[in-house]
Structure formats: C-alpha cells, structure tokens
mmCIF file of C-alpha atoms in Angstrom:
data_model
loop_
_atom_site.group_PDB
_atom_site.id
_atom_site.type_symbol
_atom_site.label_atom_id
_atom_site.label_comp_id
_atom_site.label_asym_id
_atom_site.label_seq_id
_atom_site.Cartn_x
_atom_site.Cartn_y
_atom_site.Cartn_z
ATOM 1 C CA MET A 1 39.281 181.992 63.070
ATOM 2 C CA ASN A 2 42.481 180.847 60.783
ATOM 3 C CA ALA A 3 45.041 181.458 64.559
ATOM 4 C CA SER A 4 42.099 178.620 65.850
ATOM 5 C CA ARG A 5 43.204 176.678 62.770
ATOM 6 C CA ASN A 6 46.570 177.513 63.054
ATOM 7 C CA SER A 7 46.436 176.217 66.475
ATOM 8 C CA THR A 8 44.554 172.681 65.937
ATOM 9 C CA ALA A 9 46.947 172.038 63.492
ATOM 10 C CA ARG A 10 49.751 172.658 65.766
ATOM 11 C CA ARG A 11 48.676 170.620 68.000
ATOM 12 C CA ALA A 12 48.049 168.031 65.607
ATOM 13 C CA LEU A 13 51.520 167.922 64.372
ATOM 14 C CA VAL A 14 52.679 167.833 67.798
ATOM 15 C CA LEU A 15 50.751 164.527 68.491
ATOM 16 C CA VAL A 16 51.700 162.715 65.270
ATOM 17 C CA SER A 17 55.355 164.289 65.736
ATOM 18 C CA ALA A 18 55.015 162.942 69.449
ATOM 19 C CA VAL A 19 53.079 159.109 68.200
ATOM 20 C CA ALA A 20 55.873 158.209 65.711
ATOM 21 C CA VAL A 21 59.352 159.259 68.849
ATOM 22 C CA SER A 22 57.309 157.086 71.387
ATOM 23 C CA THR A 23 56.818 153.986 68.383
ATOM 24 C CA ALA A 24 60.308 154.173 67.456
ATOM 25 C CA VAL A 25 61.599 153.712 71.122
ATOM 26 C CA LEU A 26 59.487 152.061 71.348
ATOM 27 C CA THR A 27 60.452 149.465 67.766
ATOM 28 C CA GLY A 28 64.119 150.601 69.158
ATOM 29 C CA CYS A 29 63.729 148.602 72.581
ATOM 30 C CA GLY A 30 62.083 145.921 71.003
ATOM 31 C CA SER A 31 64.621 145.121 68.320
ATOM 32 C CA LYS A 32 67.259 145.459 71.279
ATOM 33 C CA SER A 33 65.304 142.556 73.276
ATOM 34 C CA ALA A 34 64.998 140.074 70.683
ATOM 35 C CA GLU A 35 68.990 140.364 70.353
ATOM 36 C CA THR A 36 69.791 140.496 74.052
ATOM 37 C CA HIS A 37 66.873 137.073 73.819
ATOM 38 C CA GLN A 38 68.943 135.661 70.534
ATOM 39 C CA ASP A 39 73.113 135.933 72.033
ATOM 40 C CA ALA A 40 72.199 134.396 75.470
ATOM 41 C CA ALA A 41 70.473 131.579 73.253
ATOM 42 C CA ALA A 42 73.082 131.675 71.039
ATOM 43 C CA SER A 43 75.632 131.432 74.749
ATOM 44 C CA SER A 44 73.180 128.532 75.856
ATOM 45 C CA THR A 45 73.415 126.516 73.018
ATOM 46 C CA THR A 46 77.413 126.967 73.148
ATOM 47 C CA ALA A 47 78.244 125.958 76.319
ATOM 48 C CA ALA A 48 76.038 122.459 76.369
ATOM 49 C CA GLY A 49 77.989 121.822 73.514
ATOM 50 C CA THR A 50 81.465 122.726 74.909
ATOM 51 C CA VAL A 51 80.198 120.739 78.856
ATOM 52 C CA SER A 52 78.302 117.580 76.580
ATOM 53 C CA PRO A 53 81.482 116.128 75.889
ATOM 54 C CA SER A 54 83.525 116.489 79.225
ATOM 55 C CA ALA A 55 80.383 114.980 80.906
ATOM 56 C CA SER A 56 80.297 111.723 78.612
ATOM 57 C CA ALA A 57 82.328 109.007 80.711
ATOM 58 C CA SER A 58 85.790 108.452 79.515
ATOM 59 C CA PRO A 59 86.610 103.999 79.054
ATOM 60 C CA SER A 60 88.835 103.651 81.650
ATOM 61 C CA ALA A 61 86.259 105.745 84.066
ATOM 62 C CA THR A 62 84.190 103.929 86.743
ATOM 63 C CA ALA A 63 81.494 104.209 88.490
ATOM 64 C CA THR A 64 82.909 105.303 91.050
ATOM 65 C CA ASP A 65 84.383 108.148 90.139
ATOM 66 C CA THR A 66 81.075 109.529 87.469
ATOM 67 C CA ALA A 67 79.630 109.666 91.076
ATOM 68 C CA SER A 68 81.533 112.075 93.349
ATOM 69 C CA ALA A 69 81.975 114.472 90.054
ATOM 70 C CA SER A 70 78.490 113.912 89.283
ATOM 71 C CA ALA A 71 77.656 114.736 93.394
ATOM 72 C CA SER A 72 80.149 117.080 93.914
ATOM 73 C CA PRO A 73 79.269 120.354 96.335
ATOM 74 C CA THR A 74 82.159 122.375 93.953
ATOM 75 C CA ALA A 75 79.671 121.622 90.626
ATOM 76 C CA SER A 76 76.711 122.670 92.464
ATOM 77 C CA ALA A 77 78.280 125.383 93.384
ATOM 78 C CA SER A 78 80.062 126.514 90.447
ATOM 79 C CA ALA A 79 77.076 126.088 88.028
ATOM 80 C CA SER A 80 73.973 127.800 90.246
ATOM 81 C CA LYS A 81 76.562 131.413 90.263
ATOM 82 C CA SER A 82 76.846 130.631 86.201
ATOM 83 C CA ALA A 83 73.134 130.837 86.446
ATOM 84 C CA LYS A 84 72.737 134.020 88.036
ATOM 85 C CA ALA A 85 75.552 135.877 86.175
ATOM 86 C CA GLY A 86 73.892 136.456 83.492
ATOM 87 C CA ALA A 87 74.604 135.399 79.529
ATOM 88 C CA SER A 88 77.634 137.117 79.194
ATOM 89 C CA THR A 89 79.098 134.906 82.200
ATOM 90 C CA GLN A 90 78.323 131.600 80.638
ATOM 91 C CA ALA A 91 79.393 132.992 77.659
ATOM 92 C CA GLY A 92 82.544 133.632 79.272
ATOM 93 C CA SER A 93 82.391 130.690 81.375
ATOM 94 C CA ALA A 94 81.982 128.069 78.292
ATOM 95 C CA LYS A 95 85.464 129.251 76.600
ATOM 96 C CA SER A 96 87.557 128.393 80.236
ATOM 97 C CA GLY A 97 85.936 125.699 80.709
ATOM 98 C CA PRO A 98 84.656 123.691 83.916
ATOM 99 C CA ALA A 99 87.135 123.788 86.632
ATOM 100 C CA THR A 100 89.235 119.971 86.106
ATOM 101 C CA GLN A 101 88.282 117.736 89.300
ATOM 102 C CA PRO A 102 91.508 115.769 90.847
ATOM 103 C CA PRO A 103 91.886 112.078 90.060
ATOM 104 C CA VAL A 104 90.531 109.994 92.663
ATOM 105 C CA ALA A 105 92.985 107.805 93.993
ATOM 106 C CA LYS A 106 92.041 104.360 93.902
ATOM 107 C CA PRO A 107 93.890 102.028 96.748
ATOM 108 C CA ALA A 108 95.599 99.676 95.193
ATOM 109 C CA ILE A 109 95.595 95.869 95.471
ATOM 110 C CA VAL A 110 98.561 94.140 95.424
ATOM 111 C CA ALA A 111 100.027 90.419 95.126
ATOM 112 C CA PRO A 112 100.579 88.612 99.047
ATOM 113 C CA VAL A 113 103.780 88.216 99.843
ATOM 114 C CA PRO A 114 105.055 84.499 99.029
ATOM 115 C CA VAL A 115 105.222 82.492 101.227
ATOM 116 C CA ALA A 116 106.169 78.840 102.150
ATOM 117 C CA LYS A 117 104.119 75.431 103.641
ATOM 118 C CA PRO A 118 104.977 74.405 106.951
ATOM 119 C CA GLY A 119 107.156 70.641 106.364
ATOM 120 C CA PRO A 120 108.522 69.480 103.785
ATOM 121 C CA VAL A 121 108.147 70.922 100.154
ATOM 122 C CA ALA A 122 108.323 69.982 96.486
ATOM 123 C CA PRO A 123 112.342 70.555 95.443
ATOM 124 C CA PRO A 124 112.819 72.352 92.379
ATOM 125 C CA PRO A 125 111.684 70.189 89.047
ATOM 126 C CA PRO A 126 114.632 69.316 86.479
ATOM 127 C CA PRO A 127 117.092 72.521 85.774
ATOM 128 C CA ALA A 128 116.166 74.636 82.282
ATOM 129 C CA PRO A 129 118.549 73.545 78.898
ATOM 130 C CA ALA A 130 122.049 75.717 78.711
ATOM 131 C CA VAL A 131 119.650 76.841 75.453
ATOM 132 C CA PRO A 132 116.468 78.269 75.752
ATOM 133 C CA HIS A 133 114.014 76.198 74.771
ATOM 134 C CA VAL A 134 112.086 77.201 71.255
ATOM 135 C CA PRO A 135 108.444 75.301 70.510
ATOM 136 C CA PRO A 136 109.139 74.098 67.067
ATOM 137 C CA LEU A 137 105.430 75.693 65.789
ATOM 138 C CA GLN A 138 107.440 79.194 66.928
ATOM 139 C CA SER A 139 111.252 78.405 65.024
ATOM 140 C CA SER A 140 113.228 78.892 62.250
ATOM 141 C CA CYS A 141 114.437 75.210 62.429
ATOM 142 C CA LYS A 142 112.237 72.960 60.581
ATOM 143 C CA PRO A 143 111.177 69.988 62.777
ATOM 144 C CA SER A 144 111.389 66.396 62.048
ATOM 145 C CA LYS A 145 108.663 64.037 62.192
ATOM 146 C CA PRO A 146 110.002 60.274 62.896
ATOM 147 C CA GLN A 147 107.107 58.696 63.430
ATOM 148 C CA PRO A 148 103.495 59.550 61.726
ATOM 149 C CA ASP A 149 101.228 61.558 64.628
ATOM 150 C CA GLU A 150 97.835 60.862 66.194
ATOM 151 C CA PRO A 151 94.571 61.734 64.502
ATOM 152 C CA LYS A 152 93.818 64.721 66.493
ATOM 153 C CA GLU A 153 90.923 62.989 68.597
ATOM 154 C CA ALA A 154 93.445 60.345 70.081
ATOM 155 C CA VAL A 155 95.745 63.288 71.056
ATOM 156 C CA GLY A 156 92.413 65.117 73.313
ATOM 157 C CA ALA A 157 91.292 62.126 74.329
ATOM 158 C CA ALA A 158 94.656 60.764 75.424
ATOM 159 C CA LEU A 159 95.126 64.957 77.467
ATOM 160 C CA THR A 160 92.428 64.574 79.081
ATOM 161 C CA SER A 161 92.663 61.798 80.692
ATOM 162 C CA ALA A 162 96.176 63.101 81.656
ATOM 163 C CA ALA A 163 94.760 66.439 82.895
ATOM 164 C CA GLY A 164 91.967 64.845 84.751
ATOM 165 C CA GLN A 165 94.370 62.337 86.991
ATOM 166 C CA PRO A 166 95.245 63.337 90.993
ATOM 167 C CA ARG A 167 98.786 62.335 91.912
ATOM 168 C CA THR A 168 101.256 62.046 94.093
ATOM 169 C CA LEU A 169 104.574 63.056 94.320
ATOM 170 C CA ASN A 170 107.705 61.949 96.521
ATOM 171 C CA LEU A 171 109.937 64.955 97.645
ATOM 172 C CA SER A 172 113.290 64.004 99.165
ATOM 173 C CA ASN A 173 113.065 63.261 102.479
ATOM 174 C CA GLY A 174 110.532 60.469 102.493
ATOM 175 C CA GLY A 175 107.148 63.030 102.088
ATOM 176 C CA THR A 176 104.769 63.342 99.949
ATOM 177 C CA ASP A 177 102.422 66.256 97.728
ATOM 178 C CA LYS A 178 98.666 65.675 96.908
ATOM 179 C CA LEU A 179 97.692 66.859 94.134
ATOM 180 C CA PRO A 180 94.276 67.654 92.440
ATOM 181 C CA PRO A 181 93.827 67.249 88.765
ATOM 182 C CA LEU A 182 94.699 69.817 87.089
ATOM 183 C CA PRO A 183 92.137 71.610 84.395
ATOM 184 C CA VAL A 184 91.400 69.893 80.609
ATOM 185 C CA ASN A 185 92.061 73.133 79.308
ATOM 186 C CA LEU A 186 95.326 74.245 80.356
ATOM 187 C CA VAL A 187 97.189 70.788 79.591
ATOM 188 C CA LYS A 188 95.638 71.164 76.182
ATOM 189 C CA ALA A 189 96.640 74.832 75.102
ATOM 190 C CA ILE A 190 100.119 74.398 76.803
ATOM 191 C CA ALA A 191 100.090 71.081 73.798
ATOM 192 C CA TRP A 192 98.311 73.049 71.009
ATOM 193 C CA GLN A 193 100.795 76.066 72.056
ATOM 194 C CA GLU A 194 103.880 73.140 71.892
ATOM 195 C CA SER A 195 103.204 71.092 68.537
ATOM 196 C CA GLY A 196 99.965 71.923 67.638
ATOM 197 C CA TRP A 197 99.210 68.866 69.140
ATOM 198 C CA GLN A 198 101.719 66.662 66.369
ATOM 199 C CA SER A 199 102.078 63.619 69.621
ATOM 200 C CA GLY A 200 105.452 62.741 66.233
ATOM 201 C CA ILE A 201 108.058 65.711 65.854
ATOM 202 C CA LEU A 202 110.449 66.254 66.662
ATOM 203 C CA ALA A 203 112.372 69.241 67.763
ATOM 204 C CA CYS A 204 115.403 70.788 66.716
ATOM 205 C CA ASP A 205 116.808 70.990 70.132
ATOM 206 C CA GLY A 206 115.592 67.935 71.310
ATOM 207 C CA GLY A 207 111.274 67.850 72.113
ATOM 208 C CA ILE A 208 109.853 65.431 72.215
ATOM 209 C CA GLY A 209 106.133 64.584 70.701
ATOM 210 C CA THR A 210 102.087 66.720 71.331
ATOM 211 C CA MET A 211 104.423 68.206 74.754
ATOM 212 C CA GLN A 212 108.063 68.114 73.637
ATOM 213 C CA ILE A 213 109.676 66.249 76.541
ATOM 214 C CA MET A 214 113.289 67.300 77.039
ATOM 215 C CA PRO A 215 115.652 64.403 77.561
ATOM 216 C CA ASN A 216 116.534 65.655 80.456
ATOM 217 C CA THR A 217 112.845 65.604 81.472
ATOM 218 C CA VAL A 218 112.715 61.494 81.157
ATOM 219 C CA ASP A 219 114.041 60.490 85.159
ATOM 220 C CA TRP A 220 112.734 62.709 86.615
ATOM 221 C CA MET A 221 109.340 62.810 85.964
ATOM 222 C CA ASN A 222 109.311 58.765 85.877
ATOM 223 C CA GLY A 223 111.932 58.795 88.957
ATOM 224 C CA LYS A 224 109.559 61.345 90.990
ATOM 225 C CA PHE A 225 106.109 59.513 90.046
ATOM 226 C CA GLY A 226 106.726 56.408 90.014
ATOM 227 C CA THR A 227 106.158 55.343 86.667
ATOM 228 C CA LYS A 228 107.542 54.724 83.594
ATOM 229 C CA SER A 229 106.300 56.729 81.101
ATOM 230 C CA ASP A 230 107.750 56.078 76.984
ATOM 231 C CA PRO A 231 108.140 59.832 75.679
ATOM 232 C CA LYS A 232 107.684 58.913 72.289
ATOM 233 C CA THR A 233 104.007 56.997 72.513
ATOM 234 C CA LEU A 234 101.472 59.817 73.052
ATOM 235 C CA ASN A 235 100.097 58.206 76.430
ATOM 236 C CA GLY A 236 103.552 58.599 77.418
ATOM 237 C CA ASN A 237 104.381 61.636 76.487
ATOM 238 C CA VAL A 238 101.075 63.244 77.168
ATOM 239 C CA GLN A 239 101.728 61.580 81.277
ATOM 240 C CA LEU A 240 104.944 63.263 81.028
ATOM 241 C CA GLY A 241 103.850 66.659 80.232
ATOM 242 C CA SER A 242 101.320 66.695 82.932
ATOM 243 C CA GLN A 243 103.630 65.120 86.192
ATOM 244 C CA LEU A 244 106.071 68.340 85.137
ATOM 245 C CA LEU A 245 103.133 70.575 84.808
ATOM 246 C CA ASP A 246 102.197 69.028 88.416
ATOM 247 C CA TRP A 247 105.996 69.233 90.224
ATOM 248 C CA LEU A 248 105.570 72.449 88.955
ATOM 249 C CA VAL A 249 101.941 73.181 90.560
ATOM 250 C CA ALA A 250 104.147 71.415 94.250
ATOM 251 C CA TYR A 251 107.232 73.652 93.779
ATOM 252 C CA TYR A 252 105.700 76.825 92.827
ATOM 253 C CA GLY A 253 102.677 75.655 95.332
ATOM 254 C CA ASP A 254 105.165 74.790 98.221
ATOM 255 C CA SER A 255 108.090 77.818 97.940
ATOM 256 C CA SER A 256 104.828 80.383 97.863
ATOM 257 C CA PHE A 257 101.448 79.967 97.916
ATOM 258 C CA GLY A 258 101.756 78.529 101.371
ATOM 259 C CA GLY A 259 100.409 74.545 100.203
ATOM 260 C CA ALA A 260 97.863 75.990 98.143
ATOM 261 C CA TYR A 261 97.192 74.733 94.782
ATOM 262 C CA ASP A 262 94.166 76.318 93.321
ATOM 263 C CA LEU A 263 95.499 77.764 89.896
ATOM 264 C CA SER A 264 91.947 79.540 89.444
ATOM 265 C CA PRO A 265 92.054 83.528 89.369
ATOM 266 C CA ASP A 266 92.261 85.466 93.032
ATOM 267 C CA PRO A 267 88.672 86.718 93.468
ATOM 268 C CA ALA A 268 90.244 90.123 94.732
ATOM 269 C CA THR A 269 92.056 90.673 91.301
ATOM 270 C CA GLY A 270 91.262 88.513 89.078
ATOM 271 C CA LYS A 271 94.653 87.822 88.459
ATOM 272 C CA THR A 272 96.006 83.776 88.211
ATOM 273 C CA PRO A 273 99.872 84.281 89.539
ATOM 274 C CA LEU A 274 100.291 80.398 90.673
ATOM 275 C CA LEU A 275 98.885 79.747 87.420
ATOM 276 C CA ASP A 276 101.390 82.281 84.812
ATOM 277 C CA LEU A 277 104.149 81.171 87.035
ATOM 278 C CA VAL A 278 103.619 77.480 86.120
ATOM 279 C CA ILE A 279 103.457 78.188 81.749
ATOM 280 C CA SER A 280 106.077 80.091 82.315
ATOM 281 C CA ALA A 281 108.306 77.919 83.687
ATOM 282 C CA TYR A 282 107.315 74.444 82.029
ATOM 283 C CA ASN A 283 108.557 76.672 79.089
ATOM 284 C CA ALA A 284 111.864 78.288 80.263
ATOM 285 C CA GLY A 285 112.241 76.308 83.181
ATOM 286 C CA ALA A 286 112.129 76.819 87.466
ATOM 287 C CA GLY A 287 115.553 78.428 87.833
ATOM 288 C CA ASN A 288 114.523 81.428 85.795
ATOM 289 C CA VAL A 289 110.694 81.970 87.628
ATOM 290 C CA HIS A 290 110.029 82.858 90.289
ATOM 291 C CA TYR A 291 108.098 84.334 92.745
ATOM 292 C CA ASN A 292 110.393 87.039 94.948
ATOM 293 C CA THR A 293 109.350 89.451 98.064
ATOM 294 C CA VAL A 294 109.796 92.877 97.408
ATOM 295 C CA THR A 295 109.636 96.420 98.495
ATOM 296 C CA ASP A 296 106.840 98.658 96.558
ATOM 297 C CA PRO A 297 108.848 101.647 96.447
ATOM 298 C CA ALA A 298 105.346 104.136 96.903
ATOM 299 C CA SER A 299 103.617 102.307 100.189
ATOM 300 C CA GLY A 300 107.475 100.548 101.708
ATOM 301 C CA GLN A 301 104.648 97.929 101.003
ATOM 302 C CA VAL A 302 106.216 94.524 101.331
ATOM 303 C CA VAL A 303 104.951 93.018 98.138
ATOM 304 C CA GLY A 304 105.169 89.861 96.575
ATOM 305 C CA SER A 305 106.467 89.771 92.806
ATOM 306 C CA LEU A 306 106.493 87.483 89.536
ATOM 307 C CA VAL A 307 109.490 87.565 87.690
ATOM 308 C CA ILE A 308 108.454 85.973 84.845
ATOM 309 C CA PRO A 309 111.708 85.538 81.204
ATOM 310 C CA ASN A 310 108.762 85.075 78.364
ATOM 311 C CA PRO A 311 104.791 86.758 79.549
ATOM 312 C CA SER A 312 104.265 86.082 75.077
ATOM 313 C CA TYR A 313 104.631 82.816 76.020
ATOM 314 C CA VAL A 314 102.051 82.729 79.385
ATOM 315 C CA ALA A 315 99.754 84.620 77.406
ATOM 316 C CA ASN A 316 99.636 83.015 75.173
ATOM 317 C CA VAL A 317 98.888 80.253 76.843
ATOM 318 C CA LYS A 318 96.013 81.473 78.597
ATOM 319 C CA ALA A 319 94.748 82.844 75.213
ATOM 320 C CA LEU A 320 94.380 79.569 74.430
ATOM 321 C CA MET A 321 92.741 77.937 77.551
ATOM 322 C CA ALA A 322 89.693 80.570 76.772
ATOM 323 C CA SER A 323 89.723 80.070 72.764
ATOM 324 C CA GLN A 324 90.451 76.445 72.318
ATOM 325 C CA PRO A 325 91.116 76.572 69.159
ATOM 326 C CA TRP A 326 90.913 72.134 69.363
ATOM 327 C CA ASN A 327 86.817 72.883 68.350
ATOM 328 C CA LYS A 328 88.023 74.143 65.761
ATOM 329 C CA ALA A 329 90.280 73.085 63.923
ATOM 330 C CA GLY A 330 89.713 69.498 60.800
#
C-alpha cells in the first residue's frame, strides 16, 4: 500500500516538473520572439528615418531627375533584396545608406552665334567718354541743380511719349533702319536708374537731366534722327535718351541678331541677350560692350558670348523694369 502511494507520488512529481520545464521553455521563446519583433520594428523605424530626407526633392532637383530616380530599376531591386534579407540586413542598409545615383546630365542650351544683318547695318553710336559715366545717384560727387525739377507726373508722361514713337535711323550709306517703339518700362527704368526722374539735375561728369545725356551724344542723335532736341528741356532730354536706346537696338540688332530688334526673353532660354547689351551700352558705351563668337571648351561648339563690363547696372535696370518703383513714389 505504501509502495503504491510512493509510486503515485513520484509520477505526480515527474508530471509537475515536466509541466514547469515546458512552461519555462515556452515563456523563454515568447520573450525571445517579442524581443526579435521589437528589434525589427526599431530597425524599420531607423531605416525609414534615414531614407526619408534623401527622398525629399532638393531645390535644385528637376521633375525629370525625380521621375528618373523613382523609376530606377536599381532602386526597385535594392528594395526587394532588403525585404528578403530580414531585419538585421535592413538595419545594416540603414546605416550604410542607399546607393548614390549619378546626376542626370542635362543638355546645355547655348547662346546663338552672332549673325550680321545682310546689307547696310547701323554704325556704332558715339564713343564712350574716357572716364565711365557714373549716374549722379551713385556718384560720390554731389550733383548740381541748375534748374528746378519737373513734377514726376510730367516726367512719366514725357518718357511714355518718347518710348512709344517708332523711329527711322539714317545709316551712313544712305540706308535706314525702321525701329519699333521701345518698351515703356525700359525707358522709365533707365531714367530712374540714371537720375531718379530728376529733370533739373546735372552730374559732375556732365550728364544732363532725366536721361543723363552726355554732351557729345547730342549732335550724333540729332544728326542721325533728323531732330533738334535740347537736352536741357524735359521733352528734348527724354527724346535724346530714347533715340540713343533705339540706336543701340539697331546697332546690336544689325551686327549680332540678323536685323531682329526683339527685346523680349528668348523662349528657349528665358534670357534677354539683346536687351542686356542695350542696357549695358547705354551706361558703358557701345565700344565696351560686345557679343562675340567663341568656342565652348566643353563641347567644342561655336556659340555667342556677351561681354558686359557693368553687370550690376544691367541687373538694377531689369529689376526696376519689373518692380516699377515710380508707381509707388510720391
């Protein structure tokens, strides 16, 4: 009887021990599995945090570049391999970072080669003075006021009228260039840059009035356009300044753009080479501003190249054309 009881007790003890061992093993597996999932989740979070900034487009990236990168078969293959490699591989990939794709080369849009107009062309305008003209508002020398300024409304009206006149430039060989009206904002911006629309101002270097006409320019403009404008009057001054701009349009248009006088942006590049040349030469003189033929060292292609000695002046005038501060001035 006692032997039977002892045998039963031993079997019960063995069963209890087996259950305890099994429970401990299951508990250990459950903990290990949970730890593995937590590590995998952490790796996924780390990977996502690392990849996300590089996936966002930079300011210099184009739509073509972005589309090319997203459609890359290399990127797709890498993603597939990472998914198969497991959590540890993902963590390693996150540390090393995605493979760098080479930049997509964009075809360069080059400036056209200068082309002269067939037949008679406009000669260069008057030579620039030995010392470059400095607008009185930018000069360290204080300008004088030999006569009072006209009201800004009168100056604006005179500039609008002068810009809107189609002109005929008489060429040296008897030919003519028929020029379209100038952009009103170009004439107004030049006048604002040169004098701030002060019609009575006289610069230290001799620049007269609203358009800062230099004395040697007066006879040239009156002779070529058949006028008798007086630079000391508002209307005569803005006429002479507009005539000089027209002459520059004709000179560069004839010598470099095949006789075209379009100052609007080029639809392919958005650039304004003829406008830039005209603005620059108004200030620096046509003898210092050129559109040359050069060979691109990278491609060996023959292209056009602007030679502009006063880029800040050109940039200022173009900015004034866009902002039109005269509409806000009192």
